[in-house]
mmCIF file of C-alpha atoms in Angstrom:
data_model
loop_
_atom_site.group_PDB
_atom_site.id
_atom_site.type_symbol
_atom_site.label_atom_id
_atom_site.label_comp_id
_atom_site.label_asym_id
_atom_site.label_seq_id
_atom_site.Cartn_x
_atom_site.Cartn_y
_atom_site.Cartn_z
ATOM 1 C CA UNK M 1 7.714 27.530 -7.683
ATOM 2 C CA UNK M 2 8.407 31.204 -7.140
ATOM 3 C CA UNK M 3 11.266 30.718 -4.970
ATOM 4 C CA UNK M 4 14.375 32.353 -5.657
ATOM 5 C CA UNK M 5 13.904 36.140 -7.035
ATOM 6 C CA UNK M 6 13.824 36.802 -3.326
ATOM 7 C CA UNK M 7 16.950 35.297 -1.385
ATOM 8 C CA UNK M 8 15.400 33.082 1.084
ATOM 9 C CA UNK M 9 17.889 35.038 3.108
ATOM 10 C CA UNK M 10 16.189 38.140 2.297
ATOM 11 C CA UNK M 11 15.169 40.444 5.496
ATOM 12 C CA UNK M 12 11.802 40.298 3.687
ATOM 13 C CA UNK M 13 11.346 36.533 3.077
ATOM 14 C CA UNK M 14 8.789 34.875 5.288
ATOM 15 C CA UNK M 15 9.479 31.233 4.028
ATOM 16 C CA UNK M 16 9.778 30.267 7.658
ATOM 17 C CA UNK M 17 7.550 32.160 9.146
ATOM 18 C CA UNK M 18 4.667 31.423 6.499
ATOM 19 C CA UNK M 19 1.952 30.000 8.771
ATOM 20 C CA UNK M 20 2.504 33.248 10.786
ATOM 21 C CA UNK M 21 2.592 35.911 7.625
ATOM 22 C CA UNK M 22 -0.485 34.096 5.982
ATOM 23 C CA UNK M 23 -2.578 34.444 9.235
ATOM 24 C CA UNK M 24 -1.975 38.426 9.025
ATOM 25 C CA UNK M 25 -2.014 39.524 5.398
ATOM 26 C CA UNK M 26 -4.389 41.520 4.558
ATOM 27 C CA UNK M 27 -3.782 41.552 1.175
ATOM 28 C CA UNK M 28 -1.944 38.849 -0.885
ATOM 29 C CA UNK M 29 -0.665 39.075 -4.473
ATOM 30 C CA UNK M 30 -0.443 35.538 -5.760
ATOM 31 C CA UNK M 31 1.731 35.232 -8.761
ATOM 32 C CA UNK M 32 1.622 32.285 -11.078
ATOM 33 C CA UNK M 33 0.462 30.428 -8.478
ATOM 34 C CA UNK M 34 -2.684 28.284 -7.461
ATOM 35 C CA UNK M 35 -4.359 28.972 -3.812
ATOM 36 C CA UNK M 36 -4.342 24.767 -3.898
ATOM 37 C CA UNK M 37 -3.042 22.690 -0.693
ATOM 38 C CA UNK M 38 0.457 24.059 -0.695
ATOM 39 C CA UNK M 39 -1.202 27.669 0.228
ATOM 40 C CA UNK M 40 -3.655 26.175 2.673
ATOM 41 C CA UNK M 41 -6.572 26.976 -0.495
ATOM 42 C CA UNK M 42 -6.353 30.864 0.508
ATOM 43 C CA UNK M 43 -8.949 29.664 3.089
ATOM 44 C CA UNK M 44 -9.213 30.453 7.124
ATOM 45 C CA UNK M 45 -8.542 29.496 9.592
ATOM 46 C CA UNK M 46 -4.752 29.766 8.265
ATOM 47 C CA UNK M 47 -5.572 32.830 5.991
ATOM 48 C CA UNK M 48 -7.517 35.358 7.466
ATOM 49 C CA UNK M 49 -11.150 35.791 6.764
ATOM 50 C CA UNK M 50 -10.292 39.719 5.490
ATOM 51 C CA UNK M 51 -7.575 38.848 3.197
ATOM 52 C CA UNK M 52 -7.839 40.128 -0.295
ATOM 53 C CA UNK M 53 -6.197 38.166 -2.823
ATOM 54 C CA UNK M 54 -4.826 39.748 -5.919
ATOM 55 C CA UNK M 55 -3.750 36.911 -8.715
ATOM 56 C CA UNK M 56 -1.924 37.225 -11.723
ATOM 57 C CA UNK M 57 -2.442 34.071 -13.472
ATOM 58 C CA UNK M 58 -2.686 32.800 -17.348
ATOM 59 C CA UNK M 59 -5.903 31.205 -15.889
ATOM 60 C CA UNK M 60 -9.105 32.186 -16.424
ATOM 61 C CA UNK M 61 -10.771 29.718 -14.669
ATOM 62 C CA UNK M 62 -8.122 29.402 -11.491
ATOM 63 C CA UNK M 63 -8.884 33.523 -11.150
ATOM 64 C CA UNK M 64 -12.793 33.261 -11.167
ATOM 65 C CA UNK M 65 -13.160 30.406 -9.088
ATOM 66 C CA UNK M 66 -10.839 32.631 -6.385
ATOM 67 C CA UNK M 67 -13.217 35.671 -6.970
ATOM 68 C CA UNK M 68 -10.330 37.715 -5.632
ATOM 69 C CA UNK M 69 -9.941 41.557 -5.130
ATOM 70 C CA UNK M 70 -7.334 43.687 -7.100
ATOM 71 C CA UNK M 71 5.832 42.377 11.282
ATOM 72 C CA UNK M 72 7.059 39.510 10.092
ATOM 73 C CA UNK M 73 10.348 40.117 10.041
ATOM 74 C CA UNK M 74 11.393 39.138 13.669
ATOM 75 C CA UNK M 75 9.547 36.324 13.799
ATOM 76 C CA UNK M 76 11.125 34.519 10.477
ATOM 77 C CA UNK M 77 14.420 35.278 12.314
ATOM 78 C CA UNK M 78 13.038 33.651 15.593
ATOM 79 C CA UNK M 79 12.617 30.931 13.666
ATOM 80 C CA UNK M 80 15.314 30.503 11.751
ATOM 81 C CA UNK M 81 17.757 30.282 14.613
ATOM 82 C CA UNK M 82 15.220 27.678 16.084
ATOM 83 C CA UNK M 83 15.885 26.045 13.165
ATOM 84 C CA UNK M 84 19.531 26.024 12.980
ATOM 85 C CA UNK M 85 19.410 25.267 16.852
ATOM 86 C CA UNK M 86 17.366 22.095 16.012
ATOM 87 C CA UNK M 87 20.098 21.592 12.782
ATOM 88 C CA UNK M 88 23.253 22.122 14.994
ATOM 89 C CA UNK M 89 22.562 18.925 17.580
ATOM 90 C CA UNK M 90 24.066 15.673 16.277
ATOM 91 C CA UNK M 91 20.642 12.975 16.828
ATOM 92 C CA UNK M 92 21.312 9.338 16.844
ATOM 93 C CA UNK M 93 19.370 7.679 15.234
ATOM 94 C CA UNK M 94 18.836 10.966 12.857
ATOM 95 C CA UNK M 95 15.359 12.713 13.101
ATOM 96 C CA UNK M 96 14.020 13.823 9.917
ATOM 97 C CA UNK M 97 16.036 17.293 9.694
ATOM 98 C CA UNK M 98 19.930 15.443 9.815
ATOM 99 C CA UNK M 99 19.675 14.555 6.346
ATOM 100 C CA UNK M 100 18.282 17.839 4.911
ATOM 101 C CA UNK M 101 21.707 19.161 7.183
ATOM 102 C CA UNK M 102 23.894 16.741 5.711
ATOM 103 C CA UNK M 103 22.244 17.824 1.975
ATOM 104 C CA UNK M 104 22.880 21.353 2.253
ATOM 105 C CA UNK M 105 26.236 21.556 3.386
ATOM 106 C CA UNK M 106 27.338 19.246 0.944
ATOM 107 C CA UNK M 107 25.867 21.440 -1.255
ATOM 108 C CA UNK M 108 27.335 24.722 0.245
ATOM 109 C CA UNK M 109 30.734 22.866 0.384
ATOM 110 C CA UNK M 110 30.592 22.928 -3.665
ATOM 111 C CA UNK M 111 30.179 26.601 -4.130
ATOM 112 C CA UNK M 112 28.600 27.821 -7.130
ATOM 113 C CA UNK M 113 26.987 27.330 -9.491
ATOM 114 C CA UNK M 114 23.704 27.102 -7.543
ATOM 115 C CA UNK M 115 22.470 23.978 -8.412
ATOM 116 C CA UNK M 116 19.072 22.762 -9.502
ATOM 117 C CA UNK M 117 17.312 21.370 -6.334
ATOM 118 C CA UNK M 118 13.734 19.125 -6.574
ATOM 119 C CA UNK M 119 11.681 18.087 -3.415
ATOM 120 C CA UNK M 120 9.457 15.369 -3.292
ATOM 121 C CA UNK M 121 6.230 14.780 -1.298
ATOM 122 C CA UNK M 122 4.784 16.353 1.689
ATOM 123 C CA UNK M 123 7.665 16.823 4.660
ATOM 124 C CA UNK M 124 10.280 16.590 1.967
ATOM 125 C CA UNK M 125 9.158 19.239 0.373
ATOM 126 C CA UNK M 126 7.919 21.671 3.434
ATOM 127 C CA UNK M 127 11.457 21.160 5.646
ATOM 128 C CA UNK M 128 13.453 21.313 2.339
ATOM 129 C CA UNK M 129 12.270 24.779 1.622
ATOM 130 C CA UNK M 130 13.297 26.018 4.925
ATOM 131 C CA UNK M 131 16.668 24.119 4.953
ATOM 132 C CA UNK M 132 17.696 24.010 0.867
ATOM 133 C CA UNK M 133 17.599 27.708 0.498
ATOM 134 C CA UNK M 134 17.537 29.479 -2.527
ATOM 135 C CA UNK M 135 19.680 32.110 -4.171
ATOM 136 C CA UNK M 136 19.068 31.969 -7.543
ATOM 137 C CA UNK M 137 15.915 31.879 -9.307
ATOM 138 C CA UNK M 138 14.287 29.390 -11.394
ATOM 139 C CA UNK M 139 16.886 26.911 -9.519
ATOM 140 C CA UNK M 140 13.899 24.736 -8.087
ATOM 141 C CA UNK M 141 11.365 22.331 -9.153
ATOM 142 C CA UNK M 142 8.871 20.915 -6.133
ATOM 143 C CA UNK M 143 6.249 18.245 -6.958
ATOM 144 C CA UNK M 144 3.779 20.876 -7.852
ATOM 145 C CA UNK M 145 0.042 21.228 -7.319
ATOM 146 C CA UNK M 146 -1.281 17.529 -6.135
ATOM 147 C CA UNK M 147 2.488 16.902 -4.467
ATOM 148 C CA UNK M 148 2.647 13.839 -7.483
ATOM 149 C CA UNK M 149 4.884 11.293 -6.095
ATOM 150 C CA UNK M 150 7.317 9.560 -8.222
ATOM 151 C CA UNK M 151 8.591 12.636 -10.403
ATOM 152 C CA UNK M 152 11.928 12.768 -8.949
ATOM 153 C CA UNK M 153 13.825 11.073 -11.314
ATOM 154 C CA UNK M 154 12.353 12.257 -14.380
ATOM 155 C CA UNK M 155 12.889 15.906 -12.924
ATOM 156 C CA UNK M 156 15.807 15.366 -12.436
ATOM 157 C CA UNK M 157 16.696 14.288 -15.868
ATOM 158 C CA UNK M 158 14.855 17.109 -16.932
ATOM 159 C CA UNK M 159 17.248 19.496 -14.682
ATOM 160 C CA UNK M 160 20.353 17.556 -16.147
ATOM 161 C CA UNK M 161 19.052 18.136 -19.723
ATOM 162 C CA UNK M 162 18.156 21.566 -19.787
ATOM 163 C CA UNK M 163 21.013 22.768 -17.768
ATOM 164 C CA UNK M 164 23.794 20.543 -17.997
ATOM 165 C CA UNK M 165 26.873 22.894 -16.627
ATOM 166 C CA UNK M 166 24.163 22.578 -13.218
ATOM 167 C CA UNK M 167 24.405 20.004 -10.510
ATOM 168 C CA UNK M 168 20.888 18.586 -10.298
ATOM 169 C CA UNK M 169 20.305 17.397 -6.709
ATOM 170 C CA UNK M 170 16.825 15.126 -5.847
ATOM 171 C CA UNK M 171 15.802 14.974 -2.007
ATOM 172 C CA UNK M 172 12.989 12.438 -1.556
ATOM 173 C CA UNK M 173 12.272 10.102 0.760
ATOM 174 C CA UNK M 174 11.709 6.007 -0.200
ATOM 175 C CA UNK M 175 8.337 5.875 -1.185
ATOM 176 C CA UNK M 176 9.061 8.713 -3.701
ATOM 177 C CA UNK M 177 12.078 7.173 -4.815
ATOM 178 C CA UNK M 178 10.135 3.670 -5.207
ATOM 179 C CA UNK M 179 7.978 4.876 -7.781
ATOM 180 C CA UNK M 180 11.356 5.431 -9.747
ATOM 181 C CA UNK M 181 13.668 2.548 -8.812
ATOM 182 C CA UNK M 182 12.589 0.343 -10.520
ATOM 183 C CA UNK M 183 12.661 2.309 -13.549
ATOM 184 C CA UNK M 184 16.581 2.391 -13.292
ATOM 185 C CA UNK M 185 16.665 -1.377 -12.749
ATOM 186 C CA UNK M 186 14.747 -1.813 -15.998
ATOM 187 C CA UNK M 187 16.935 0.563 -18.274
ATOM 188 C CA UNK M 188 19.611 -0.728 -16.708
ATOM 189 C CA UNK M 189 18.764 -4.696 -17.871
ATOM 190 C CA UNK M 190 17.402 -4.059 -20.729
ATOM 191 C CA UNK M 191 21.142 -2.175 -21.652
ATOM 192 C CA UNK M 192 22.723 -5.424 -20.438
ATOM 193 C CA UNK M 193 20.870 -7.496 -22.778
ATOM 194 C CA UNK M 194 21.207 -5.685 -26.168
ATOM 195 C CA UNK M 195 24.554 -4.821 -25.465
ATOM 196 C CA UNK M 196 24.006 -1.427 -25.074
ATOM 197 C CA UNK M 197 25.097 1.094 -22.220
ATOM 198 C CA UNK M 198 22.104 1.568 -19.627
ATOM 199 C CA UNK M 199 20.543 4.828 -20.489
#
């Protein structure tokens, strides 16, 4: 959720090298954030058993239960021109990444604003965040701490609501969407038969 205030296109920015820069931090400030699943639990063998965390968090309990203390550069480009390598070759049938390609040039195509972006779920989420860059903060919302599926849609009514001049954009895959569909389906009929416009 703290993506953004740093350009994923930032020098600095080791969203695709993150397995790498967790392994070799020796100390990590954690802001706002939970060491849950997402960040591996701030645990080894991904984290190193020397790290010192540093967390800023409204938290009490999520602080004490961490008990934490107050190069990378080259390899996030490495990979990010593996990644646009694997982006650039047309697969038939489409692997996993051509839709996440097709997403964000569509997107890029539409210039700004920036719009509001929400992943769903597991590879959705970890392949969008290397592919749906951000630019602009507080432009994303990911299915937070458990990865809750079946969100999309009301985050992205959310999105719409509170920021209506913004394209909202939802990328999840069927079983996220499921959860939702038939939510639309039910709105929708239940508009047909008062004689109201689906909501």
């Amino acid at each position: 959720m703290g993506k953004g205030p740093l350009l994923d296109t930032h020098e600095l920015a080791a969203t695709v090298a993150r397995s790498l820069a967790i392994g070799k931090y020796d100390v990590a400030l954690v802001v706002g954030a939970r060491l849950n699943w997402l960040l591996h639990f701030g645990e080894p063998p991904k984290w190193s058993k020397d790290v010192k965390f540093i967390l800023v968090n409204v938290s009490k309990e999520e602080i004490e239960l961490r008990k934490p203390y107050l190069a990378i550069s080259s390899k996030v480009k490495d990979n990010v021109s593996k990644i646009e390598a694997q982006l650039a070759k047309e697969v038939v049938p489409f692997n996993f990444l051509t839709p996440m390609k097709i997403i964000r040039d569509a997107i890029a195509g539409l210039g700004s604003p920036v719009p509001i972006l929400v992943s769903k779920r597991a590879n959705t989420i970890d392949v969008g965040r290397y592919v749906l860059v951000q630019t602009e903060p507080r432009t994303r919302l990911d299915a937070r701490t458990w990865g809750t599926t079946g969100v999309g849609l009301g985050y992205c009514i959310t999105g719409a609501v509170a920021s209506p001049d913004l394209l909202v954009v939802v990328v999840e895959r069927d079983s996220g969407f499921r959860f939702s569909a038939m939510e639309v389906k039910d709105r929708m009929s239940l508009g047909r038969h008062k004689g109201r416009a689906p909501l």
